[in-house]
Structure formats: structure tokens, C-alpha cells
Coordinates of C-alpha atoms in Angstrom, one line a residue:
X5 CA 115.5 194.2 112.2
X6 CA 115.4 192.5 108.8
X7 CA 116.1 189.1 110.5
X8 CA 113.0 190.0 112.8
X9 CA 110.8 190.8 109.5
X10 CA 112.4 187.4 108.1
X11 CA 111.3 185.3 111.1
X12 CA 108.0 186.6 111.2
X13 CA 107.5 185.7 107.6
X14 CA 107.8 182.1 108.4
X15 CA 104.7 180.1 109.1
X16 CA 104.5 177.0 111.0
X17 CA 103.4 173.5 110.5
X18 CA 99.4 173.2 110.4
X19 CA 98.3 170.5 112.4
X20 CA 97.1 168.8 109.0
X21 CA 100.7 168.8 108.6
X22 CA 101.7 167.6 111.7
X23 CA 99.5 164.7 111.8
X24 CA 100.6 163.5 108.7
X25 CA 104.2 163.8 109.6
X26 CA 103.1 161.7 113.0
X27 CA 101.7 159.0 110.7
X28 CA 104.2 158.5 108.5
X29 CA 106.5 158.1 111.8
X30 CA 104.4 155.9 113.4
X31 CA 104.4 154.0 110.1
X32 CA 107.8 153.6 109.5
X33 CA 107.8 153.1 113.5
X34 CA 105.5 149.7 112.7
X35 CA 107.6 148.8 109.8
X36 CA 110.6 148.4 111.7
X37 CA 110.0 147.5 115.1
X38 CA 109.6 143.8 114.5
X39 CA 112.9 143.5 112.8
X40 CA 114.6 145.3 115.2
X41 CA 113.3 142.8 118.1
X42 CA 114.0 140.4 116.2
X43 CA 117.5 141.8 115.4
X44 CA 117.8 141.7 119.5
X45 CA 116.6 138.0 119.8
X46 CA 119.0 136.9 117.6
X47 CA 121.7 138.7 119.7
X48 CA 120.5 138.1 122.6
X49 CA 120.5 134.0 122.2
X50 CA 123.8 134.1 120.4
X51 CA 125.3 135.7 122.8
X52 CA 123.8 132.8 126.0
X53 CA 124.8 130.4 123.4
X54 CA 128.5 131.5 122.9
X55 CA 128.7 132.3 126.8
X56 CA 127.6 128.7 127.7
X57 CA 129.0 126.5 125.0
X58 CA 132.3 128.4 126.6
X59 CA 131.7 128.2 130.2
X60 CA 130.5 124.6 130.1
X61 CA 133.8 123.5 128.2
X62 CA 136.3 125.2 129.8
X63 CA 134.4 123.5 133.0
X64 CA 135.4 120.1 131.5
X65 CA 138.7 121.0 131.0
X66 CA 139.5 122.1 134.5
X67 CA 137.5 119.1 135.8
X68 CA 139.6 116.8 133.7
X69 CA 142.6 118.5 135.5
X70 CA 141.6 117.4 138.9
X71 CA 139.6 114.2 138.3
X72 CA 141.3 112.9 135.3
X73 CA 140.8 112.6 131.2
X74 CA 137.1 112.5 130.8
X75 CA 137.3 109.2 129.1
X76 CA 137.7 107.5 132.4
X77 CA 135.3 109.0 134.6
X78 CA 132.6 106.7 135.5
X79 CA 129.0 107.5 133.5
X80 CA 126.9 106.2 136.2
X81 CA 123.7 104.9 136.4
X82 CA 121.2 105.9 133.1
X83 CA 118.0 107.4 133.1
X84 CA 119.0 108.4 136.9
X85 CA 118.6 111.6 139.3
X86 CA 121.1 110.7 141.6
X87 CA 123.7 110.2 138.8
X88 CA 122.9 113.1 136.7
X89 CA 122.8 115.4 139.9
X90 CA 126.2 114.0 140.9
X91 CA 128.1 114.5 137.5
X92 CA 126.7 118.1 137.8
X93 CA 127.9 118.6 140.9
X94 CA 131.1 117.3 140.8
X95 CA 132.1 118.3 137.2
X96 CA 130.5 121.5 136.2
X97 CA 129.0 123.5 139.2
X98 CA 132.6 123.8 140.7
X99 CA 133.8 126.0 137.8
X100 CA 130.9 127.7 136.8
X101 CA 129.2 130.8 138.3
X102 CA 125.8 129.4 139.0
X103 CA 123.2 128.7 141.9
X104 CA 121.6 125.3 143.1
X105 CA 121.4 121.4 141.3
X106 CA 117.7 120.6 141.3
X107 CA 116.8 116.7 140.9
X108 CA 114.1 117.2 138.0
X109 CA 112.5 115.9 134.9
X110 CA 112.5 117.8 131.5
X111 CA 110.4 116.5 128.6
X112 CA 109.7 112.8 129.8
X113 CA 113.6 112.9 130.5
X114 CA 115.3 112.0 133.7
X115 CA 117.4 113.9 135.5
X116 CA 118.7 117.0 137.0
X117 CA 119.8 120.7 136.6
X118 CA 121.6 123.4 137.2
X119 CA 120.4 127.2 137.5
X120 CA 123.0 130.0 136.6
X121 CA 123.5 133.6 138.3
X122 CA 122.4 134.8 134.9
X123 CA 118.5 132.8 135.6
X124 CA 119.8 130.3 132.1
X125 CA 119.8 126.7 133.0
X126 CA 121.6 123.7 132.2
X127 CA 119.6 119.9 131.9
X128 CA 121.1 116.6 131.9
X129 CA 120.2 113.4 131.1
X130 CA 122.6 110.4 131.5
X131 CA 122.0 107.8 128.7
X132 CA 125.1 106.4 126.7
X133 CA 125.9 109.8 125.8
X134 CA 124.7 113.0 127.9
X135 CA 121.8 114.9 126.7
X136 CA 121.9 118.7 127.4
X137 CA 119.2 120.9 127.2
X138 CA 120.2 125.1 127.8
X139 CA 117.5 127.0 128.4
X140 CA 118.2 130.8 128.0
X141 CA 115.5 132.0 129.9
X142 CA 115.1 129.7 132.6
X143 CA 111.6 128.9 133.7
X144 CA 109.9 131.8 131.3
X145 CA 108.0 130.9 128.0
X146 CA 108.0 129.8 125.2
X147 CA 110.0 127.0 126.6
X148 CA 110.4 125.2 123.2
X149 CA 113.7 123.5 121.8
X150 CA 115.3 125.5 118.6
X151 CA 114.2 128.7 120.3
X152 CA 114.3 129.7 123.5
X153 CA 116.0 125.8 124.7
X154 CA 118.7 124.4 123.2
X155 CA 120.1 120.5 123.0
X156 CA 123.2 119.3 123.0
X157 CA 125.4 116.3 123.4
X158 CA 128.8 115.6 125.6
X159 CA 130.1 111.9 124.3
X160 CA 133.4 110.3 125.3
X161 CA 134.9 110.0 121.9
X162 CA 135.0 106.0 121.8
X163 CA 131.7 106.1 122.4
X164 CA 130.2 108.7 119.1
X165 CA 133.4 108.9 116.9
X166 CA 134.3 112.4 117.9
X167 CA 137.5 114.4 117.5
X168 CA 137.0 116.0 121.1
X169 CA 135.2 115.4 124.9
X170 CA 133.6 118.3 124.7
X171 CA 130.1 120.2 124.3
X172 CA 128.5 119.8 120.7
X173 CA 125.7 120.1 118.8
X174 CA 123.2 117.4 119.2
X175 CA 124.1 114.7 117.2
X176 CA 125.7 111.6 118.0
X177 CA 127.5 109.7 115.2
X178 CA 127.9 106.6 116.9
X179 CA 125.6 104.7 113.7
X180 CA 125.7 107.8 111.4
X181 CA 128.1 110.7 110.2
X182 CA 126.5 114.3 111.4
X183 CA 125.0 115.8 108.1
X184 CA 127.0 118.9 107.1
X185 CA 124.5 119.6 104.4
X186 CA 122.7 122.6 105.1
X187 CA 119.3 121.2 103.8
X188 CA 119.9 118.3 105.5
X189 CA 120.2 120.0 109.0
X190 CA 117.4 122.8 107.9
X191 CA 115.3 119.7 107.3
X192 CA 115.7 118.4 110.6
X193 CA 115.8 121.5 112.6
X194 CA 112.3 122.4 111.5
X195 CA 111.0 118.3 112.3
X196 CA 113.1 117.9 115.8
X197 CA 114.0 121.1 117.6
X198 CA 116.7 118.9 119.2
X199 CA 118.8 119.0 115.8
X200 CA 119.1 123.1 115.2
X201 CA 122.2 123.3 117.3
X202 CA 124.1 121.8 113.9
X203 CA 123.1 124.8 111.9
X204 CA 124.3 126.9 115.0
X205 CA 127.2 125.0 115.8
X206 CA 128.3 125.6 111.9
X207 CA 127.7 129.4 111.9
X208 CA 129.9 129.8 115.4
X209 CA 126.9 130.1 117.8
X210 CA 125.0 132.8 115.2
X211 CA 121.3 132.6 114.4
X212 CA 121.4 133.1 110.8
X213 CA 119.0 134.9 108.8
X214 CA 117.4 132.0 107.5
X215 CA 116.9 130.3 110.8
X216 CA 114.0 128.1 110.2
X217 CA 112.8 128.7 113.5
X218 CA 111.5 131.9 114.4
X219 CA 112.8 133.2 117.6

């Protein structure tokens, strides 16, 4: 009984009360939320990157098994469809979880591409070197390079002065070194979306903090 007495002598919130306590939620709600999609971005595109950089390598590797040292395969023709469909076809889709080629043009650049099952894709464009654009969300917006498309470079390493034939951040040395200095490759990213895969490619595929792009 004298718990009874004690539980009656309680008095609930008011709904002064209560609507303040929802405001301050909904504040804190507001103060937060953008940081935590953020946060998610950031996963999110480290994550593709890691998955892709990997995928597309090991690719390489087992292509180079069957078809010989990468060196020695034949480019093809430049600025060309046809070629950039067939190096796809014979050197990456066979390894690679991932749907049709499609023949295609991306930013005034020839060439072709490759969906995968996850809906990321894969551009290439044969010049002396071979351009690659990821795009992490396939065909949805914002469809701009640094954030939601991603460029990078596959050289033979006579050809840029590279210490392997594999996937790397755009940049090819064949006239000059690849800047390691992190205001240096800031600098670009934020001029040519095409040079934020250094800053990437440095931190292990992480967006840092301080990305100058935002996501």
C-alpha cells in the first residue's frame, strides 16, 4: 500500500514539457543527421573504391596468366570503340562478376564500358596509357569526377615509369614525378576531379576528413 500511495504521488510530464523535450530531440536530430550521411558516404565510396581497385587488379593478374605479361599485349587502336570494348572483354569481364560491355562515349572520350552486378561501372579509354573512369553509382546523379566517379590510370611500366601494371591513381609520370605533397594533390583535386584518386590512393582508398570535395 505505501508503494501505491508513492506511485500516485508522482506526476507526469505536462505537455509543455513534452514539447520541449521533442524539440530539443529534434534539434539535436538536425544537428547530427548531416554528419552521420556524410559519415555513410564516405563509407559507402571507400568501400566501392577498395572493392574495385581489388577486383580490377587481381583481373590483370589472372589475365596476365593466360594471355601473357601485360607488357606484351597489344594496346590497339586509340581513341577507339572496337579496341576499348575488346581489351574489356578479353582482359577484365572474364574475371570479374559483372553484366554486359556497352560501346559508349564518357565526357567527350571514346570508348566503352562495363556494368557490374553491384549497378558500379567501369570506362575505358585507349590512349597511350588507359584512362579509367569508376562510377559508383552507375547511371544515377551527381555523376561528377572526385565524387560519385572516379579516374584512374593502367600504364605498361615502360611507358609512365611505374613500379607495377596495375590499377593506379590517375597520374601518369611519363614527363613528370606524381606529387606526393598533400597540397599539391589538394590543389589539383579541387581544379581537375580526375587527380583526387592520389589523395585516395595515399590514404588506402579512405576519404579523409579533409576531402576537398564534398561527397
Amino acid at each position: 500500500m505505501q508503494g501505491l500511495h508513492y506511485l500516485k504521488g508522482l506526476k507526469g510530464f505536462t505537455l509543455a514539457e513534452v514539447l520541449i523535450t521533442l524539440g530539443v530531440i529534434g534539434v539535436v536530430a538536425a544537428m547530427t543527421m548531416p554528419s552521420l550521411i556524410s559519415n555513410h558516404k564516405k563509407s559507402e565510396t571507400s568501400a566501392r573504391l577498395k572493392k574495385f581497385v581489388s577486383s580490377v587488379n587481381q583481373a590483370l593478374i589472372f589475365a596476365e596468366q593466360e594471355n601473357g605479361m601485360r607488357e606484351d599485349w597489344e594496346i590497339g587502336e586509340m581513341n577507339s570503340q572496337e579496341s576499348s570494348y575488346n581489351f574489356l572483354a578479353k582482359y577484365i569481364k572474364p574475371y570479374v562478376k559483372s553484366y554486359d560491355i556497352e560501346k559508349t562515349n564518357f565526357q567527350g572520350k571514346i570508348g566503352a564500358k562495363l556494368t557490374f552486378l553491384d549497378g558500379s561501372q567501369m570506362f575505358i579509354k585507349i590512349g597511350n596509357c588507359y584512362d579509367i573512369y569508376y562510377d559508383i553509382n552507375g547511371d544515377k546523379l551527381p555523376n561528377t569526377v572526385g565524387r560519385d566517379i572516379f579516374a584512374f590510370i593502367l600504364c605498361r611500366k615502360k611507358d609512365c615509369r611505374l613500379s607495377t601494371n596495375q590499377v593506379t591513381g590517375f597520374w601518369c609520370s611519363a614527363t613528370e614525378d606524381r606529387p606526393r605533397d598533400k597540397a599539391r594533390q589538394y590543389e589539383l583535386c579541387k581544379s581537375n576531379g580526375n587527380s583526387c584518386t592520389m589523395i585516395l590512393e595515399d590514404n588506402q582508398w579512405e576519404i579523409p576528413d579533409d576531402y576537398p570535395i564534398r561527397l
